[in-house]
Tab-separated table of C-alpha atoms in Angstrom:
chain	number	residue	atom	x	y	z
A	9	ASP	CA	-9.431	25.421	-19.755
A	10	GLY	CA	-8.789	22.950	-16.955
A	11	GLY	CA	-5.560	23.184	-15.085
A	12	ILE	CA	-3.596	24.215	-12.042
A	13	THR	CA	-2.856	27.863	-11.408
A	14	GLN	CA	-0.106	29.028	-9.094
A	15	SER	CA	0.413	32.617	-8.095
A	16	PRO	CA	2.438	34.666	-7.976
A	17	LYS	CA	5.049	33.536	-10.475
A	18	TYR	CA	7.786	35.401	-8.595
A	19	LEU	CA	7.769	36.285	-4.908
A	20	PHE	CA	10.264	38.129	-2.766
A	21	ARG	CA	10.337	37.672	0.992
A	22	LYS	CA	12.124	39.699	3.604
A	23	GLU	CA	13.854	37.982	6.491
A	24	GLY	CA	11.366	37.034	9.224
A	25	GLN	CA	8.308	37.467	7.033
A	26	ASN	CA	5.604	34.890	6.345
A	27	VAL	CA	4.418	34.554	2.763
A	28	THR	CA	1.601	32.520	1.198
A	29	LEU	CA	1.746	30.837	-2.193
A	30	SER	CA	-1.544	30.207	-3.936
A	31	CYS	CA	-2.530	27.017	-5.769
A	32	GLU	CA	-5.935	26.526	-7.405
A	33	GLN	CA	-7.103	23.632	-9.595
A	34	ASN	CA	-10.286	23.104	-11.597
A	35	LEU	CA	-9.576	19.515	-12.583
A	36	ASN	CA	-11.806	18.091	-9.822
A	37	HIS	CA	-8.751	16.252	-8.482
A	38	ASP	CA	-8.843	14.829	-4.991
A	39	ALA	CA	-5.170	15.055	-4.070
A	40	MET	CA	-2.960	18.114	-4.069
A	41	TYR	CA	0.750	18.401	-3.352
A	42	TRP	CA	3.459	20.950	-2.692
A	43	TYR	CA	7.021	20.288	-3.786
A	44	ARG	CA	10.189	22.266	-3.363
A	45	GLN	CA	12.935	22.224	-5.996
A	46	ASP	CA	16.401	23.647	-5.443
A	47	PRO	CA	18.739	24.397	-8.378
A	48	GLY	CA	19.915	21.205	-10.055
A	49	GLN	CA	17.929	19.065	-7.642
A	50	GLY	CA	14.852	16.847	-7.808
A	51	LEU	CA	11.473	17.450	-6.214
A	52	ARG	CA	11.049	17.179	-2.474
A	53	LEU	CA	7.579	16.756	-0.989
A	54	ILE	CA	6.531	19.392	1.550
A	55	TYR	CA	2.862	18.550	2.198
A	56	TYR	CA	0.074	16.668	0.506
A	57	SER	CA	-3.677	16.447	0.939
A	58	GLN	CA	-6.058	13.705	-0.177
A	59	ILE	CA	-9.324	15.301	0.903
A	60	VAL	CA	-10.683	18.585	2.177
A	61	ASN	CA	-9.663	19.473	5.734
A	62	ASP	CA	-6.982	16.787	5.827
A	63	PHE	CA	-3.288	16.955	4.948
A	64	GLN	CA	-0.076	15.115	5.760
A	65	LYS	CA	3.520	16.198	6.162
A	66	GLY	CA	5.984	15.254	3.492
A	67	ASP	CA	9.735	14.916	3.776
A	68	ILE	CA	10.524	18.581	4.460
A	69	ALA	CA	7.474	20.081	6.212
A	70	GLU	CA	9.352	22.051	8.862
A	71	GLY	CA	8.855	25.792	8.442
A	72	TYR	CA	5.832	25.372	6.173
A	73	SER	CA	2.084	25.206	6.759
A	74	VAL	CA	-0.905	24.429	4.540
A	75	SER	CA	-4.694	24.406	4.602
A	76	ARG	CA	-7.296	22.582	2.508
A	77	GLU	CA	-10.616	24.301	3.144
A	78	LYS	CA	-11.841	23.740	-0.405
A	79	LYS	CA	-11.200	20.920	-2.868
A	80	GLU	CA	-9.912	23.395	-5.436
A	81	SER	CA	-7.434	25.238	-3.238
A	82	PHE	CA	-4.267	24.267	-1.366
A	83	PRO	CA	-2.276	27.341	-0.267
A	84	LEU	CA	1.215	27.020	1.173
A	85	THR	CA	2.573	29.400	3.799
A	86	VAL	CA	6.320	29.724	4.127
A	87	THR	CA	6.897	30.846	7.697
A	88	SER	CA	9.808	32.683	9.260
A	89	ALA	CA	10.849	29.341	10.769
A	90	GLN	CA	11.970	28.209	7.311
A	91	LYS	CA	15.559	29.401	7.351
A	92	ASN	CA	16.418	28.803	3.719
A	93	PRO	CA	13.231	29.313	1.707
A	94	THR	CA	14.745	30.460	-1.577
A	95	ALA	CA	13.618	27.810	-4.088
A	96	PHE	CA	11.183	26.955	-6.875
A	97	TYR	CA	7.839	25.787	-5.437
A	98	LEU	CA	5.603	23.495	-7.430
A	99	CYS	CA	1.992	22.616	-6.759
A	100	ALA	CA	0.518	19.455	-8.271
A	101	SER	CA	-2.737	17.539	-8.218
A	102	SER	CA	-3.972	14.073	-9.091
A	103	ILE	CA	-6.996	11.832	-8.881
A	104	ALA	CA	-6.632	9.826	-5.671
A	105	ARG	CA	-9.290	7.191	-5.200
A	106	ARG	CA	-9.095	3.510	-4.330
A	107	GLY	CA	-8.990	1.472	-7.477
A	108	HIS	CA	-7.358	4.240	-9.523
A	109	PRO	CA	-3.640	3.634	-9.037
A	110	HIS	CA	-2.660	4.665	-12.531
A	111	THR	CA	-3.075	8.381	-12.208
A	112	GLU	CA	-0.478	10.972	-13.003
A	113	ALA	CA	0.326	14.216	-11.227
A	114	PHE	CA	-0.239	17.476	-13.081
A	115	PHE	CA	1.793	20.536	-12.172
A	116	GLY	CA	1.184	24.235	-11.970
A	117	GLN	CA	3.619	26.749	-13.475
A	118	GLY	CA	5.544	27.161	-10.228
A	119	THR	CA	6.405	30.051	-7.926
A	120	ARG	CA	9.995	31.199	-7.576
A	121	LEU	CA	10.563	32.494	-4.048
A	122	THR	CA	13.590	34.615	-3.207
A	123	VAL	CA	14.624	35.947	0.181
A	124	VAL	CA	15.898	39.513	0.011
B	3	GLN	CA	13.009	4.681	2.703
B	4	LYS	CA	11.350	4.530	-0.677
B	5	GLU	CA	13.832	5.671	-3.315
B	6	VAL	CA	13.941	6.374	-6.991
B	7	GLU	CA	17.353	6.604	-8.603
B	8	GLN	CA	18.293	7.848	-12.046
B	9	ASN	CA	21.503	7.692	-14.040
B	10	SER	CA	23.614	10.689	-13.234
B	11	GLY	CA	24.011	13.285	-15.911
B	12	PRO	CA	24.444	15.331	-17.762
B	13	LEU	CA	23.900	13.056	-20.736
B	14	SER	CA	24.989	14.406	-24.097
B	15	VAL	CA	23.962	12.873	-27.426
B	16	PRO	CA	24.295	14.148	-30.994
B	17	GLU	CA	21.212	15.193	-32.901
B	18	GLY	CA	19.501	12.190	-34.478
B	19	ALA	CA	20.909	9.678	-32.000
B	20	ILE	CA	19.020	7.596	-29.443
B	21	ALA	CA	19.039	8.922	-25.879
B	22	SER	CA	18.620	6.326	-23.141
B	23	LEU	CA	17.498	7.362	-19.668
B	24	ASN	CA	17.361	4.879	-16.806
B	25	CYS	CA	15.539	4.700	-13.507
B	26	THR	CA	15.478	2.176	-10.672
B	27	TYR	CA	13.132	2.093	-7.711
B	28	SER	CA	13.303	0.407	-4.350
B	29	ASP	CA	9.680	-0.367	-3.501
B	30	ARG	CA	8.368	-3.588	-5.037
B	31	VAL	CA	4.704	-2.610	-4.583
B	32	SER	CA	5.067	0.317	-6.967
B	33	GLN	CA	2.106	0.448	-9.310
B	34	SER	CA	2.669	3.168	-11.876
B	35	PHE	CA	5.662	4.779	-13.503
B	36	PHE	CA	5.981	8.130	-15.189
B	37	TRP	CA	8.494	10.174	-17.126
B	38	TYR	CA	8.305	13.953	-16.893
B	39	ARG	CA	10.274	16.471	-18.937
B	40	GLN	CA	11.302	19.726	-17.288
B	41	TYR	CA	12.781	22.612	-19.222
B	42	SER	CA	14.972	25.003	-17.285
B	43	GLY	CA	12.870	27.319	-15.136
B	44	LYS	CA	9.620	25.561	-16.042
B	45	SER	CA	7.395	23.030	-14.342
B	46	PRO	CA	7.485	19.296	-15.174
B	47	GLU	CA	5.229	18.022	-17.938
B	48	LEU	CA	4.191	14.403	-18.332
B	49	ILE	CA	5.507	12.711	-21.461
B	50	MET	CA	5.035	9.000	-20.771
B	51	SER	CA	3.321	6.685	-18.321
B	52	ILE	CA	3.651	2.894	-18.096
B	53	TYR	CA	1.949	0.392	-15.830
B	54	SER	CA	2.692	-3.077	-17.229
B	55	ASN	CA	5.891	-4.918	-17.991
B	56	GLY	CA	7.198	-4.432	-21.504
B	57	ASP	CA	7.455	-1.524	-23.902
B	58	LYS	CA	5.140	1.380	-24.574
B	59	GLU	CA	5.730	3.569	-27.588
B	60	ASP	CA	4.481	7.100	-28.259
B	61	GLY	CA	6.013	8.780	-31.266
B	62	ARG	CA	9.762	9.095	-30.733
B	63	PHE	CA	9.471	8.018	-27.086
B	64	THR	CA	9.524	4.445	-25.786
B	65	ALA	CA	9.135	3.571	-22.119
B	66	GLN	CA	10.306	0.165	-20.921
B	67	LEU	CA	9.303	-1.425	-17.627
B	68	ASN	CA	10.733	-4.487	-15.897
B	69	LYS	CA	9.091	-4.921	-12.505
B	70	ALA	CA	11.174	-7.978	-11.606
B	71	SER	CA	14.332	-5.891	-11.960
B	72	GLN	CA	12.623	-2.750	-10.567
B	73	TYR	CA	13.761	-0.856	-13.606
B	74	VAL	CA	12.121	1.611	-15.962
B	75	SER	CA	13.740	3.379	-18.882
B	76	LEU	CA	12.951	6.000	-21.489
B	77	LEU	CA	14.348	5.906	-25.006
B	78	ILE	CA	14.189	8.969	-27.215
B	79	ARG	CA	14.756	8.178	-30.871
B	80	ASP	CA	15.963	10.731	-33.411
B	81	SER	CA	16.880	13.121	-30.596
B	82	GLN	CA	16.341	16.800	-31.336
B	83	PRO	CA	17.881	19.883	-29.701
B	84	SER	CA	14.372	20.650	-28.387
B	85	ASP	CA	14.610	17.439	-26.319
B	86	SER	CA	17.338	19.073	-24.217
B	87	ALA	CA	15.830	19.173	-20.736
B	88	THR	CA	15.867	17.401	-17.392
B	89	TYR	CA	13.924	14.142	-17.333
B	90	LEU	CA	12.320	13.110	-14.050
B	91	CYS	CA	11.303	9.545	-13.293
B	92	ALA	CA	8.338	9.231	-10.927
B	93	VAL	CA	6.864	6.195	-9.216
B	94	ASN	CA	3.393	5.888	-7.728
B	95	LEU	CA	3.557	3.563	-4.774
B	96	ASP	CA	0.014	2.685	-3.823
B	97	ASN	CA	-3.502	1.915	-4.865
B	98	TYR	CA	-4.810	5.379	-4.112
B	99	GLY	CA	-2.803	7.072	-6.811
B	100	GLN	CA	-1.462	9.708	-4.502
B	101	ASN	CA	1.886	8.573	-3.195
B	102	PHE	CA	4.383	9.833	-5.786
B	103	VAL	CA	8.135	9.637	-5.391
B	104	PHE	CA	10.370	11.487	-7.858
B	105	GLY	CA	13.903	10.714	-8.858
B	106	PRO	CA	16.582	13.431	-8.915
B	107	GLY	CA	16.382	13.802	-12.691
B	108	THR	CA	18.823	13.358	-15.564
B	109	ARG	CA	19.794	16.356	-17.635
B	110	LEU	CA	19.916	15.618	-21.357
B	111	SER	CA	21.716	17.778	-23.899
B	112	VAL	CA	21.167	17.083	-27.594
B	113	LEU	CA	23.984	18.614	-29.599
B	114	PRO	CA	23.218	20.006	-33.082
């Protein structure tokens, strides 16, 4: 089955600790995204990547880092610099090629991160 | 600042009624428009996409787009309790299909 897999589903972080959220897709999509969602709020873009080895900051990139070493994978690291990381993190992917504007984003199941 | 706005909720409708969800966007070059449904604690799932002015129907769902007014809506006919969720409007801004902006969402409650 094609899709986007995020792991883990639940993650607990201690103060001052870095944690990495995994996102893998087998849809052969070019673009991948990380969003943060706080309770009762919409999605806020953290980082996105159009191609391997390239990524851009979104609206709330501070305290986060990403890598895109493979087309299928786009892990997100929540660093100790992120002071309020408790949230629901969503990874998404889409086709992203010139001449294909009408493409939707598909989401993984999400990772719920809690600081303990 | 590219923005997508949605009517504030929560929106409550009785079972069997029509639910109307509205969305406006600020960027005139927007190319594609999407409605996602998100159940509590779950990830968003795509329910409708629309690219041209007019109406697009899929079962009980109808999306309406008016680019001149920068307005897109979602109508849910014969609303069911299972339609109770948050509905997110999303706009794709460019020709590469990768610049998505999401609205804050409208929470819909369908009362039995």
